Tab-separated table of C-alpha atoms in Angstrom:
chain	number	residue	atom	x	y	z
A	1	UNK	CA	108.257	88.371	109.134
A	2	UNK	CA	110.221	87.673	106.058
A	3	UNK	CA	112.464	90.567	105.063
A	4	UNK	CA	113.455	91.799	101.624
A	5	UNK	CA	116.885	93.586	100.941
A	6	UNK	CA	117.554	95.004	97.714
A	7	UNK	CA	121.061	95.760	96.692
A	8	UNK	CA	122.607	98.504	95.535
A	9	UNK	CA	120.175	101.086	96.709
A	10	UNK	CA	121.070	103.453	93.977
A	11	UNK	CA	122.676	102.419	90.853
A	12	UNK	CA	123.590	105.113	88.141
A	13	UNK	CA	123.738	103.828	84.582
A	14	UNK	CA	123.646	105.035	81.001
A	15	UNK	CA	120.924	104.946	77.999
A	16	UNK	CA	122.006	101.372	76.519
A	17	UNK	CA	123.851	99.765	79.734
A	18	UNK	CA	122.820	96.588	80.944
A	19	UNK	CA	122.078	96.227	84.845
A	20	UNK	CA	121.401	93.932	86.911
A	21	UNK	CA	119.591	94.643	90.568
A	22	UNK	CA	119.631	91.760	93.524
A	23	UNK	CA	116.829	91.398	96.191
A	24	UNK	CA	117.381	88.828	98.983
A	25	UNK	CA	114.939	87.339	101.445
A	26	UNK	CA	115.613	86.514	105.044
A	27	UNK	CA	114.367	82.952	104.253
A	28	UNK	CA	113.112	80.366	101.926
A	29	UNK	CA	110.434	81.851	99.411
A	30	UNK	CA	110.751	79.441	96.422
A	31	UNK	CA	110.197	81.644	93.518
A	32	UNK	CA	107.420	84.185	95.138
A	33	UNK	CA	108.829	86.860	94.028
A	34	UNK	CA	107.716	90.050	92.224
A	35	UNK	CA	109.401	92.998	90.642
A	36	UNK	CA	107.365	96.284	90.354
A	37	UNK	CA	108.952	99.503	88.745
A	38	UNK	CA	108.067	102.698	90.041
A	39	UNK	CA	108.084	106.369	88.334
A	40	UNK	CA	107.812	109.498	90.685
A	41	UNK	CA	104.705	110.525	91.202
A	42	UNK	CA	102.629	107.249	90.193
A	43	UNK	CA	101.775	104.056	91.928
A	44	UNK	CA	104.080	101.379	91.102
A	45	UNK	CA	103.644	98.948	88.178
A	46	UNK	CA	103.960	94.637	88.393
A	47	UNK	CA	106.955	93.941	85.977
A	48	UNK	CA	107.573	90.459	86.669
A	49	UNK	CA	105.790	88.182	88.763
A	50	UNK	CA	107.056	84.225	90.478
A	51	UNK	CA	110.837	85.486	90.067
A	52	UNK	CA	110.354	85.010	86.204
A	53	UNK	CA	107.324	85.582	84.316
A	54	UNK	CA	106.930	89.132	82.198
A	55	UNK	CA	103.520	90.507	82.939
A	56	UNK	CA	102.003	91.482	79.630
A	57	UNK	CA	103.266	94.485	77.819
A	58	UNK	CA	106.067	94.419	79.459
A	59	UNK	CA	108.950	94.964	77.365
A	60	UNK	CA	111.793	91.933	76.814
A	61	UNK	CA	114.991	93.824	77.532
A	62	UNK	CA	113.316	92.931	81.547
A	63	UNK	CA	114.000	89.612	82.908
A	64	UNK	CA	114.077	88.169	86.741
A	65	UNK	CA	115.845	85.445	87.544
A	66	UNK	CA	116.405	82.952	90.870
A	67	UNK	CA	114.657	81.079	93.873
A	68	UNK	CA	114.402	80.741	97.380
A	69	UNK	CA	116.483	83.474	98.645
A	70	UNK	CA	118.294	84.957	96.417
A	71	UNK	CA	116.588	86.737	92.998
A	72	UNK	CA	118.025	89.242	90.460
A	73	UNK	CA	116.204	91.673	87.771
A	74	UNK	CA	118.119	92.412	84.274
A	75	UNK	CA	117.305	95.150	81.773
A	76	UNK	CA	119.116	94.651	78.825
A	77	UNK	CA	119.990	98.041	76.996
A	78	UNK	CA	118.581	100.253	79.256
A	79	UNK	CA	115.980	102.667	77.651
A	80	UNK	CA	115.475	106.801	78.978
A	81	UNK	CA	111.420	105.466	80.154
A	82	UNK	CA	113.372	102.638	82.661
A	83	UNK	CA	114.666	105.177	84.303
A	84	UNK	CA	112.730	104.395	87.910
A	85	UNK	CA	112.951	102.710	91.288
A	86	UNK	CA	112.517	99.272	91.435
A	87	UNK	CA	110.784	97.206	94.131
A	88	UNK	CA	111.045	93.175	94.999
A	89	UNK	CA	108.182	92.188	97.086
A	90	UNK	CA	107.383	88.351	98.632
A	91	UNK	CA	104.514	86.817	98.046
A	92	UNK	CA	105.834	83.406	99.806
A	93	UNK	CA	103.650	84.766	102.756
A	94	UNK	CA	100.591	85.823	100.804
A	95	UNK	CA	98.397	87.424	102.487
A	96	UNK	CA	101.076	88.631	104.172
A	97	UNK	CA	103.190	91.076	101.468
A	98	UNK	CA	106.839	92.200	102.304
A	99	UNK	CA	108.562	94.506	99.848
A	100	UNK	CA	112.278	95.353	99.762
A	101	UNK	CA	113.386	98.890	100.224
A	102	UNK	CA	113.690	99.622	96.209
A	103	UNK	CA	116.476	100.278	93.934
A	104	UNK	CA	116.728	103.862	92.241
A	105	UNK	CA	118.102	103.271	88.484
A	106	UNK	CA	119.522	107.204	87.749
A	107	UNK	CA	121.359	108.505	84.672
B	1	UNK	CA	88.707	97.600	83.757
B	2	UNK	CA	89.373	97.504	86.940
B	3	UNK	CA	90.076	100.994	88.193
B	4	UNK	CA	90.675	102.250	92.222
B	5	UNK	CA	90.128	105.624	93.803
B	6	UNK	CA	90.854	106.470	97.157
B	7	UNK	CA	89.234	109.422	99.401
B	8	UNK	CA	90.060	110.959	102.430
B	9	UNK	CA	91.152	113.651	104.547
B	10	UNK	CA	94.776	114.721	103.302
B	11	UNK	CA	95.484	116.349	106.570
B	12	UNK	CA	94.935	114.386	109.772
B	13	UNK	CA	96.282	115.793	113.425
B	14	UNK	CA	98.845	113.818	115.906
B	15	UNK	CA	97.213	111.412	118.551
B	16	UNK	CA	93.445	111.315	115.640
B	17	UNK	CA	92.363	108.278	113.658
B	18	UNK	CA	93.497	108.086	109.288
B	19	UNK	CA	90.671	106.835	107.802
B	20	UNK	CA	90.315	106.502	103.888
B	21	UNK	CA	88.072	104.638	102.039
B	22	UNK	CA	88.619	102.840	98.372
B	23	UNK	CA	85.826	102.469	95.956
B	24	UNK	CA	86.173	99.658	93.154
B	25	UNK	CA	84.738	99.768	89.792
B	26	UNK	CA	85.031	97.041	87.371
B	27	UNK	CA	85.205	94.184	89.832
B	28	UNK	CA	83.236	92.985	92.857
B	29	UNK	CA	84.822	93.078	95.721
B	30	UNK	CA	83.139	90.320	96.891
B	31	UNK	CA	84.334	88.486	94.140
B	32	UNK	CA	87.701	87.296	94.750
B	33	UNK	CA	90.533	88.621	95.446
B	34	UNK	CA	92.940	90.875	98.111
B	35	UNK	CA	91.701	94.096	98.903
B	36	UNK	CA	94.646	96.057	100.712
B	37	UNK	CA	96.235	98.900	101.401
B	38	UNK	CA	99.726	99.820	101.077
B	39	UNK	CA	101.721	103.168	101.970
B	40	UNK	CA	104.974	105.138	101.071
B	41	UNK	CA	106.307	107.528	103.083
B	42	UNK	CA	107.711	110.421	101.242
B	43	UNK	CA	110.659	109.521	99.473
B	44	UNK	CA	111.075	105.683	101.223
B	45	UNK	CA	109.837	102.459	99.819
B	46	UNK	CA	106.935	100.467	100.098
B	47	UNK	CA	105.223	99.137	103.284
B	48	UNK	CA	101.896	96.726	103.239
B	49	UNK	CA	99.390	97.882	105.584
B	50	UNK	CA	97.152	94.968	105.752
B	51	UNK	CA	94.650	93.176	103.592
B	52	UNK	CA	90.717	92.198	103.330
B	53	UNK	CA	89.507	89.029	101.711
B	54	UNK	CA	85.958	88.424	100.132
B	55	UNK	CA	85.409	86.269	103.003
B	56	UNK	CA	85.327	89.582	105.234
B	57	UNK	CA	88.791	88.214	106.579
B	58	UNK	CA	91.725	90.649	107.844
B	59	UNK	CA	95.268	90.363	107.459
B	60	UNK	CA	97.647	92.868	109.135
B	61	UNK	CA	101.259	94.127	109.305
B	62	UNK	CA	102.054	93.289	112.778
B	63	UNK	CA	103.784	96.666	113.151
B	64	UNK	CA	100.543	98.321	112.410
B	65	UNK	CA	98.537	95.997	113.900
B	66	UNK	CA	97.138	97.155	116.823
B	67	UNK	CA	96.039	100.384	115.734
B	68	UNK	CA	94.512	99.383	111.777
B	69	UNK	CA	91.493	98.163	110.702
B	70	UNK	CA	90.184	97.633	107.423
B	71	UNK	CA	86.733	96.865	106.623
B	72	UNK	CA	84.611	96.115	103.053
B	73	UNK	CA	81.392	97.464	102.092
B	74	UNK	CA	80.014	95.179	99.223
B	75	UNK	CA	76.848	97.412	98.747
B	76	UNK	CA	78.985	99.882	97.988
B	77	UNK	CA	81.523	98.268	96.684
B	78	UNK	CA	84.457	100.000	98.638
B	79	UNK	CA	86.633	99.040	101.261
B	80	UNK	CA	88.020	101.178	104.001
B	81	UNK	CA	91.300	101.778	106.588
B	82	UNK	CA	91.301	103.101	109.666
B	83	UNK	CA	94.531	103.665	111.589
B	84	UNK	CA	94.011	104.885	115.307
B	85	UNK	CA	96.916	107.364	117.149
B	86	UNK	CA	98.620	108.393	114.306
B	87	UNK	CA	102.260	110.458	114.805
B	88	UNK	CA	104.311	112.020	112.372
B	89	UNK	CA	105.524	108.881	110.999
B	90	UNK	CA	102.370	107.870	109.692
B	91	UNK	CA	102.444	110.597	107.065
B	92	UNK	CA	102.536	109.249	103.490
B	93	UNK	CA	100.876	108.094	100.097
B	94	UNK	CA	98.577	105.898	101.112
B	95	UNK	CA	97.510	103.574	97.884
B	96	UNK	CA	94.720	100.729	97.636
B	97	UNK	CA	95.132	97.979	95.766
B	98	UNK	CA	93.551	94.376	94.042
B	99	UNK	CA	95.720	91.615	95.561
B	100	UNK	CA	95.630	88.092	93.396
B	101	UNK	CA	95.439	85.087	95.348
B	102	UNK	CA	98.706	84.728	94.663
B	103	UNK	CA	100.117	87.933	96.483
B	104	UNK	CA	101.065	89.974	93.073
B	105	UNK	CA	99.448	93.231	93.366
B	106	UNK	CA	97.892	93.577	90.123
B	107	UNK	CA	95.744	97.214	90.326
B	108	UNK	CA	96.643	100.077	92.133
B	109	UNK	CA	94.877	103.368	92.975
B	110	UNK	CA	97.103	106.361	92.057
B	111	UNK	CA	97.692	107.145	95.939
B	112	UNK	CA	96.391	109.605	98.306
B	113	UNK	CA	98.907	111.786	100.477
B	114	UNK	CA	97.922	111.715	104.040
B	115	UNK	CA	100.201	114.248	106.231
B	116	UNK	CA	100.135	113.941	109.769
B	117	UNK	CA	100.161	117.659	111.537
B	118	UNK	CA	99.091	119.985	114.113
């Protein structure tokens, strides 16, 4: 099984901050990688997809970058709505799906 | 518009089989695609359940695998999870989703909590 490990778990920030999480796999998965942002009480939402590309409508200030193990999200100027958990997930091993254990972004 | 709701029981007893079924509307599910099913315990992260391809092929998490099953219904257009001798631990929001071919999990269903109790 590849395993995901997001780093920090919790990271507390301020309206206009920029931040940068970091998800790691336990081996080689090129640049299947996907970043999902979750708010309480909904199902989560597909940010970025293959380590880099914005899904539509999602807004610039997000960006992923890296490949094969090691991958990073960055919101620029953090806004009160990105306030959320954030999930990497491999898809190297489609259909097999791993997700990492989330970061929560708190004021 | 792809949309996904699931149904269920929300309270299922120790040592009894979860089962929940997903119905599709705006896309075949015999049209491409993962179907899976993915859960969240309270408060914890994200685990993948397994997966069922148009084909009427299964993909599990080995953790779970001996006990799941997940099964589609095109004349319905639904697919379904069962997971046998469930404990405590299984409690959780259990969500069904539309998997690309390429593993991003595009469409969600807003979740169903299943708690596990006597």
């Amino acid at each position: 099984d590849i395993q995901m490990t997001h780093s920090p778990s919790f990271l507390s920030a301020s309206v206009g901050d920029t931040i940068t999480i970091s998800c790691r796999a336990s081996q080689y998965i090129d640049i299947y990688l996907n970043w999902y942002q979750q708010k309480p009480g909904t199902a989560p939402r597909l940010l970025i997809s293959a380590a880099s590309s914005l899904q539509s409508g999602v807004p610039s200030r997000f960006s992923g970058s890296g490949s094969g193990t090691d991958f990073t999200l960055t919101i620029s100027s953090l806004q009160p709505e990105d306030f959320a958990t954030y999930y990497c997930q491999q898809s190297y091993g489609t259909p097999h799906l791993t997700f990492g254990g989330g970061t929560k972004v708190e004021i | 518009q792809v949309q996904l709701q699931e149904s269920g029981p929300g309270l299922v007893k120790p040592s009894d089989t979860l089962s929940l079924n997903c119905f599709v509307s705006g896309f075949y599910i015999s049209s491409g695609s993962y179907w899976g099913w993915i859960r969240q315990p309270p408060g914890k992260g994200l685990e993948w359940i397994g997966s069922y391809y148009q084909s009427g092929n299964t993909y599990y998490n080995p953790s779970l695998e001996n006990r799941v099953t997940i099964s589609g219904d095109t004349s319905k257009n639904q697919f379904s999870l069962r997971l046998n001798s469930v404990t405590a631990a299984d409690t959780a929001i259990y969500y069904c989703a539309k998997i690309g071919q390429d593993g991003n999990v595009y469409y969600w269903g807003q979740g169903t909590l299943v708690t596990v109790s006597s």
